[in-house]
Amino acid sequence: MKASRHTIAQLPKIELHCHLDGSLSLQMIRLLAEKAGIALPDSDEALRQKVTAPEMSESLTDYLAPFDFVLPMLQTAEALTLAAYDLIRQAQADAIRYIEVRFAPTLHTAGGLTLIQVVQAVTRGLAEGEADFQVKANALLCGMRHESLDTVMSVVELFASGDLDHVAGFDLAGGEADGFLASFAPVLEKVKALQIPLTLHAGECGCAQNVLAAVQAGATRIGHGVAIKDCPDSWQALIDQKITLEMAPTSNIQTKAIDQQQNYPFKVLFDAGVRVTINTDNRTVSATTLNAEYAKIADWYDLSESDFRQIGRYAYEASFMTDEQRAALAAEFE
Ligand SMILES: [Zn+2]
């Protein structure tokens, strides 16, 4: 039986792929702008236009423009803590039990914070959110693909610097060129040496080959990975290795990763046995929530409640949560 919207909204969920800077509520943007002395449009409609990507972006680059608008507001420890807490509050409304929140520490040092101070400020907000809401959370640290090798390496080295509380893994994000992994080989070797759980944005706007290279490099999860639809010969290998795709329907169409809904490969991959999951990518930039993304998938395809529970189980199994967090959620997801 096709799952109803009501059932889906209530389902306990896990979100693996959500960017902090793309997911600030309008209310939080107003607060942070005031603290930073940045003027904003009076009407929410005008503000929304500045922080939301057009429904049909010309490209991934176009989609990324709203991030530049909020970044100047995220340059103090207080702002980062508030933003992270605000995201946990939003997660609660989606019935999320566990979320991984990703961000690039190097984008938040313009106000004088060190990388470790940035990370601590965000994870403090996550921990405060955990205490107040029924949501568990960890951070994923991103290197940006347009950055130099040394800069990205400085983020990886944070993992070696001591125990980072509430930090679960590493990712490479930003514009995607075909074959990008080759230039990050030393970073990926270091990630492997430090045994850092790895997810990589790949096959979002680049080619299927990027997905396979990311798996080869040790990623157990792929950010988006939708390009793999062009390479059905490789699906069995993804299934065998339990690789999980972090898909985000609204974002994937906005960025032109997929040209139209009919070609979205979620169901065909799910039916084939590939581990697919549902994510927002960016709540504000894509003007969405996790419940809205689930509802979209439910509208597009004939999926039952047990299918949605299976998708939740894929997210649970692929998450980088601690043993303690996993044990706490086992009853709902195993
Ligand atoms: Zn992303």
JSON list of C-alpha atoms and ligand atoms in Angstrom, two decimals, residues 17-19 63 67 102 142 171-174 201 204 223-224 246 248 251 280-282, ligand 1:
[
{"chain": "A", "resi": 17, "resn": "HIS", "atom": "CA", "xyz": [23.48, 15.11, 3.88]},
{"chain": "A", "resi": 18, "resn": "CYS", "atom": "CA", "xyz": [22.73, 18.63, 5.08]},
{"chain": "A", "resi": 19, "resn": "HIS", "atom": "CA", "xyz": [24.93, 21.73, 4.77]},
{"chain": "A", "resi": 63, "resn": "TYR", "atom": "CA", "xyz": [22.91, 27.20, -7.10]},
{"chain": "A", "resi": 67, "resn": "PHE", "atom": "CA", "xyz": [25.83, 30.78, 0.15]},
{"chain": "A", "resi": 102, "resn": "ARG", "atom": "CA", "xyz": [28.39, 19.33, 7.21]},
{"chain": "A", "resi": 142, "resn": "CYS", "atom": "CA", "xyz": [34.29, 19.49, 4.37]},
{"chain": "A", "resi": 171, "resn": "ASP", "atom": "CA", "xyz": [33.80, 15.19, 2.77]},
{"chain": "A", "resi": 172, "resn": "LEU", "atom": "CA", "xyz": [34.91, 17.12, -0.32]},
{"chain": "A", "resi": 173, "resn": "ALA", "atom": "CA", "xyz": [32.33, 19.63, -1.54]},
{"chain": "A", "resi": 174, "resn": "GLY", "atom": "CA", "xyz": [31.88, 22.46, -4.04]},
{"chain": "A", "resi": 201, "resn": "HIS", "atom": "CA", "xyz": [30.26, 14.62, -3.25]},
{"chain": "A", "resi": 204, "resn": "GLU", "atom": "CA", "xyz": [26.27, 15.34, -8.82]},
{"chain": "A", "resi": 223, "resn": "GLY", "atom": "CA", "xyz": [26.96, 12.78, -1.96]},
{"chain": "A", "resi": 224, "resn": "HIS", "atom": "CA", "xyz": [24.21, 12.62, -4.63]},
{"chain": "A", "resi": 246, "resn": "GLU", "atom": "CA", "xyz": [22.87, 10.52, -0.33]},
{"chain": "A", "resi": 248, "resn": "ALA", "atom": "CA", "xyz": [18.42, 15.13, -2.52]},
{"chain": "A", "resi": 251, "resn": "SER", "atom": "CA", "xyz": [18.55, 20.05, -5.06]},
{"chain": "A", "resi": 280, "resn": "THR", "atom": "CA", "xyz": [17.63, 18.00, 1.92]},
{"chain": "A", "resi": 281, "resn": "ASP", "atom": "CA", "xyz": [21.18, 19.03, 0.95]},
{"chain": "A", "resi": 282, "resn": "ASN", "atom": "CA", "xyz": [20.25, 22.65, 1.84]},
{"chain": "B", "resi": 1, "resn": "ZN", "atom": "ZN", "xyz": [25.88, 18.71, -0.75]}
]
